[in-house]
Amino acid sequence: MGTTAASGAGTGPGVPDEVRVWVLRVPTAAAGPSSAIDASVLDEEERRRMAAFVRDEDRVRYGFARTALRTILSARTGEAPDALRFARDPCPCCDEPHGRPVLTSAAAEFSLSYGSSLVLIGVASVPVGVDVEPVPDPGAAERLARMLHPAESAEVLAVPPQERPAAFAVLWARKEAYLKGLGTGFGRDIAADDVRGDLPGWCVTDIPVGPGHAAAVAAGSARARTVVRVHHALPEL
């Protein structure tokens, strides 16, 4: 089952673009080996990275996120999960190969974010970025808020101190989702853009993920609307 949210973006006519977002909870390492992690579908680099984690919870989180990503993209493209190959677009800032992750053999845009107990995966036919962030402690929220766009920083610092961590997390998730969608990451000045509303050619939508976290998806579209459909279970293959 999924939920739907529609957001304005861009200026063009026509039917809305659709972005699908999966909000998934990471299995606990204490539960032992999880059927949600299938190392056989991962490539050599993914298996190497998974094995390199020292902490069990980090290994489980990474393995689950990569298995989930391959499952979702397999359902989208019709390719077998283990046949999917990934590369990187050139970075718009420096033209080096560390921009948006892409599939080498299928036309599907995607983005992955994970942290703590949650994994967020976005898939679309347009450039897309997703981010999920834990709510930081008050000191970190106030310190990092001063690095944002002046209007964003002023908004965070204007709310009561006890509300600042959550307010900051919302803006930071929107910021990272947008920068990932652009393919620049933090190669672009994080103070350059005010992401409290939609930006030209982009729709940024908050994703409800429960207390303790904030999440967002950014979709690059020239259409008048973007529809975001949120799912909480993996597709069946």
Short mmCIF file of C-alpha atoms in Angstrom, two decimals:
data_model
loop_
_atom_site.label_atom_id
_atom_site.label_comp_id
_atom_site.label_asym_id
_atom_site.label_seq_id
_atom_site.Cartn_x
_atom_site.Cartn_y
_atom_site.Cartn_z
CA MET A 1 0.00 0.00 0.00
CA GLY A 2 1.12 3.55 -0.58
CA THR A 3 0.20 7.13 0.09
CA THR A 4 0.12 9.94 -2.43
CA ALA A 5 1.14 13.59 -2.26
CA ALA A 6 0.98 16.11 -5.10
CA SER A 7 3.31 19.10 -5.24
CA GLY A 8 3.74 22.01 -7.60
CA ALA A 9 6.92 22.37 -9.60
CA GLY A 10 8.10 23.87 -12.84
CA THR A 11 5.96 25.72 -15.34
CA GLY A 12 5.15 23.26 -18.11
CA PRO A 13 1.73 21.78 -18.97
CA GLY A 14 0.65 18.16 -19.15
CA VAL A 15 0.09 15.26 -16.80
CA PRO A 16 2.14 15.25 -13.62
CA ASP A 17 5.41 13.39 -13.34
CA GLU A 18 5.32 10.53 -10.87
CA VAL A 19 7.98 9.76 -8.30
CA ARG A 20 7.82 6.58 -6.24
CA VAL A 21 9.47 6.62 -2.83
CA TRP A 22 10.03 3.59 -0.62
CA VAL A 23 10.38 4.17 3.13
CA LEU A 24 11.80 0.96 4.61
CA ARG A 25 12.81 -0.03 8.11
CA VAL A 26 16.19 -1.74 8.46
CA PRO A 27 16.11 -5.21 10.08
CA THR A 28 17.92 -5.28 13.41
CA ALA A 29 21.33 -6.93 13.55
CA ALA A 30 20.23 -8.71 16.75
CA ALA A 31 17.65 -10.64 14.75
CA GLY A 32 20.46 -12.49 12.97
CA PRO A 33 20.81 -13.06 9.19
CA SER A 34 17.88 -11.47 7.41
CA SER A 35 16.02 -12.83 4.40
CA ALA A 36 15.79 -9.18 3.33
CA ILE A 37 19.52 -9.28 2.51
CA ASP A 38 20.45 -11.32 -0.56
CA ALA A 39 24.20 -11.10 -1.13
CA SER A 40 23.85 -13.19 -4.29
CA VAL A 41 22.28 -10.26 -6.17
CA LEU A 42 25.04 -7.82 -5.15
CA ASP A 43 28.07 -7.20 -7.34
CA GLU A 44 31.64 -7.75 -6.21
CA GLU A 45 32.13 -4.15 -5.06
CA GLU A 46 28.92 -4.18 -3.01
CA ARG A 47 29.87 -7.46 -1.34
CA ARG A 48 33.35 -6.11 -0.60
CA ARG A 49 31.93 -2.97 0.98
CA MET A 50 29.38 -4.91 3.01
CA ALA A 51 32.08 -7.23 4.38
CA ALA A 52 34.31 -4.28 5.31
CA PHE A 53 31.93 -2.89 7.94
CA VAL A 54 33.10 -3.58 11.48
CA ARG A 55 29.74 -3.20 13.21
CA ASP A 56 27.00 -5.73 12.49
CA GLU A 57 24.32 -3.03 12.34
CA ASP A 58 26.24 -1.11 9.65
CA ARG A 59 26.73 -4.29 7.62
CA VAL A 60 23.02 -5.15 7.87
CA ARG A 61 21.95 -1.61 6.97
CA TYR A 62 24.18 -1.47 3.87
CA GLY A 63 23.29 -4.98 2.69
CA PHE A 64 19.58 -4.36 3.19
CA ALA A 65 19.70 -1.00 1.38
CA ARG A 66 21.54 -2.41 -1.66
CA THR A 67 19.31 -5.50 -1.84
CA ALA A 68 16.21 -3.29 -1.62
CA LEU A 69 17.52 -0.94 -4.31
CA ARG A 70 18.17 -3.82 -6.70
CA THR A 71 14.76 -5.34 -5.97
CA ILE A 72 12.95 -2.07 -6.69
CA LEU A 73 14.93 -1.31 -9.85
CA SER A 74 14.42 -4.88 -11.08
CA ALA A 75 10.65 -4.46 -10.74
CA ARG A 76 10.88 -1.12 -12.55
CA THR A 77 13.10 -2.22 -15.46
CA GLY A 78 12.32 -5.91 -15.87
CA GLU A 79 16.00 -6.81 -15.52
CA ALA A 80 17.15 -9.41 -13.00
CA PRO A 81 18.42 -7.83 -9.76
CA ASP A 82 21.92 -9.28 -10.19
CA ALA A 83 22.11 -8.10 -13.81
CA LEU A 84 21.80 -4.41 -12.94
CA ARG A 85 24.99 -2.40 -13.39
CA PHE A 86 25.67 1.02 -11.91
CA ALA A 87 27.83 3.98 -12.92
CA ARG A 88 28.11 7.68 -12.12
CA ASP A 89 27.19 10.68 -14.24
CA PRO A 90 29.79 13.45 -14.54
CA CYS A 91 29.59 15.95 -11.69
CA PRO A 92 28.04 19.24 -12.95
CA CYS A 93 30.60 21.17 -10.88
CA CYS A 94 33.85 19.54 -12.02
CA ASP A 95 32.93 16.99 -14.72
CA GLU A 96 34.53 14.17 -12.70
CA PRO A 97 32.64 10.82 -12.55
CA HIS A 98 31.06 11.27 -9.13
CA GLY A 99 27.68 12.80 -10.02
CA ARG A 100 24.28 11.10 -9.78
CA PRO A 101 24.34 7.28 -9.72
CA VAL A 102 22.82 5.82 -12.90
CA LEU A 103 21.93 2.47 -14.40
CA THR A 104 24.08 1.60 -17.41
CA SER A 105 21.40 -0.35 -19.27
CA ALA A 106 17.99 1.08 -18.36
CA ALA A 107 16.25 4.44 -18.41
CA ALA A 108 15.26 4.84 -14.76
CA GLU A 109 16.43 7.60 -12.44
CA PHE A 110 16.93 6.65 -8.79
CA SER A 111 18.35 7.83 -5.48
CA LEU A 112 19.18 6.05 -2.23
CA SER A 113 19.61 7.34 1.31
CA TYR A 114 19.97 5.46 4.56
CA GLY A 115 20.80 6.23 8.13
CA SER A 116 20.00 4.87 11.56
CA SER A 117 16.98 2.58 11.16
CA LEU A 118 15.55 3.84 7.86
CA VAL A 119 16.22 3.42 4.14
CA LEU A 120 14.74 5.80 1.57
CA ILE A 121 14.71 4.94 -2.16
CA GLY A 122 13.29 7.16 -4.90
CA VAL A 123 12.64 6.08 -8.50
CA ALA A 124 11.36 8.26 -11.36
CA SER A 125 11.67 9.02 -15.05
CA VAL A 126 13.15 12.44 -14.17
CA PRO A 127 16.25 13.34 -12.11
CA VAL A 128 15.54 12.53 -8.47
CA GLY A 129 17.24 12.84 -5.09
CA VAL A 130 16.16 11.55 -1.68
CA ASP A 131 17.48 12.05 1.82
CA VAL A 132 16.59 10.85 5.31
CA GLU A 133 18.17 12.48 8.35
CA PRO A 134 18.03 11.79 12.09
CA VAL A 135 17.05 14.81 14.17
CA PRO A 136 20.36 16.16 15.56
CA ASP A 137 21.14 17.35 19.06
CA PRO A 138 20.40 21.04 19.79
CA GLY A 139 24.03 22.17 19.60
CA ALA A 140 24.63 20.59 16.20
CA ALA A 141 21.34 21.93 14.86
CA GLU A 142 22.17 25.51 15.83
CA ARG A 143 25.74 25.28 14.55
CA LEU A 144 24.82 23.73 11.19
CA ALA A 145 21.80 26.00 10.70
CA ARG A 146 24.19 28.94 10.36
CA MET A 147 25.68 27.29 7.25
CA LEU A 148 22.37 27.29 5.36
CA HIS A 149 20.87 29.93 3.07
CA PRO A 150 20.36 33.11 5.16
CA ALA A 151 16.56 32.81 4.98
CA GLU A 152 16.68 29.15 6.02
CA SER A 153 19.06 29.90 8.87
CA ALA A 154 16.86 32.74 10.10
CA GLU A 155 13.80 30.48 10.09
CA VAL A 156 15.49 27.76 12.16
CA LEU A 157 16.97 30.20 14.67
CA ALA A 158 13.64 32.01 15.06
CA VAL A 159 11.81 29.00 16.52
CA PRO A 160 12.05 28.09 20.23
CA PRO A 161 15.31 26.29 21.08
CA GLN A 162 13.58 22.99 21.81
CA GLU A 163 12.04 23.00 18.31
CA ARG A 164 15.22 23.87 16.39
CA PRO A 165 16.59 20.33 15.91
CA ALA A 166 13.43 19.13 14.15
CA ALA A 167 13.12 22.34 12.11
CA PHE A 168 16.74 22.04 11.02
CA ALA A 169 16.39 18.35 10.10
CA VAL A 170 13.50 19.15 7.74
CA LEU A 171 15.51 21.78 5.88
CA TRP A 172 18.68 19.67 5.82
CA ALA A 173 16.82 16.69 4.33
CA ARG A 174 15.31 18.95 1.66
CA LYS A 175 18.74 20.46 0.96
CA GLU A 176 20.51 17.11 0.57
CA ALA A 177 17.71 15.67 -1.58
CA TYR A 178 17.95 18.67 -3.92
CA LEU A 179 21.76 18.56 -4.14
CA LYS A 180 21.67 14.80 -4.80
CA GLY A 181 19.07 15.37 -7.51
CA LEU A 182 21.32 17.96 -9.14
CA GLY A 183 24.21 15.49 -8.94
CA THR A 184 26.51 18.01 -7.27
CA GLY A 185 26.23 16.90 -3.67
CA PHE A 186 28.11 19.30 -1.43
CA GLY A 187 30.23 20.42 -4.35
CA ARG A 188 27.57 23.14 -4.58
CA ASP A 189 27.46 25.80 -1.86
CA ILE A 190 24.77 24.73 0.61
CA ALA A 191 23.97 28.39 1.28
CA ALA A 192 23.21 29.08 -2.39
CA ASP A 193 19.60 27.85 -2.52
CA ASP A 194 16.53 28.36 -0.35
CA VAL A 195 14.77 24.98 -0.37
CA ARG A 196 11.80 25.96 1.81
CA GLY A 197 9.71 26.10 -1.37
CA ASP A 198 10.11 24.60 -4.81
CA LEU A 199 13.01 25.79 -6.93
CA PRO A 200 12.82 26.55 -10.68
CA GLY A 201 12.45 23.23 -12.48
CA TRP A 202 12.40 21.24 -9.25
CA CYS A 203 9.78 19.95 -6.84
CA VAL A 204 10.89 19.26 -3.26
CA THR A 205 8.47 17.27 -1.09
CA ASP A 206 8.70 16.31 2.58
CA ILE A 207 8.19 12.59 3.24
CA PRO A 208 6.59 11.56 6.56
CA VAL A 209 8.82 9.02 8.31
CA GLY A 210 7.76 9.29 11.95
CA PRO A 211 9.43 10.92 14.96
CA GLY A 212 13.18 11.20 15.21
CA HIS A 213 13.84 11.64 11.49
CA ALA A 214 13.09 13.98 8.59
CA ALA A 215 13.02 13.00 4.92
CA ALA A 216 12.47 14.59 1.53
CA VAL A 217 12.46 13.87 -2.19
CA ALA A 218 13.48 16.30 -4.95
CA ALA A 219 12.37 15.75 -8.55
CA GLY A 220 13.64 17.69 -11.55
CA SER A 221 10.67 18.40 -13.77
CA ALA A 222 9.36 21.08 -16.11
CA ARG A 223 5.78 19.89 -15.62
CA ALA A 224 3.22 21.74 -13.56
CA ARG A 225 2.89 19.03 -10.91
CA THR A 226 4.79 16.12 -9.47
CA VAL A 227 2.95 13.27 -7.76
CA VAL A 228 4.88 11.42 -5.06
CA ARG A 229 3.69 7.93 -4.14
CA VAL A 230 5.09 6.53 -0.91
CA HIS A 231 5.44 2.78 -0.32
CA HIS A 232 6.40 0.86 2.81
CA ALA A 233 6.98 -2.62 1.35
CA LEU A 234 9.20 -3.94 -1.44
CA PRO A 235 7.60 -4.98 -4.74
CA GLU A 236 7.29 -8.68 -5.46
CA LEU A 237 9.42 -9.98 -8.35
#
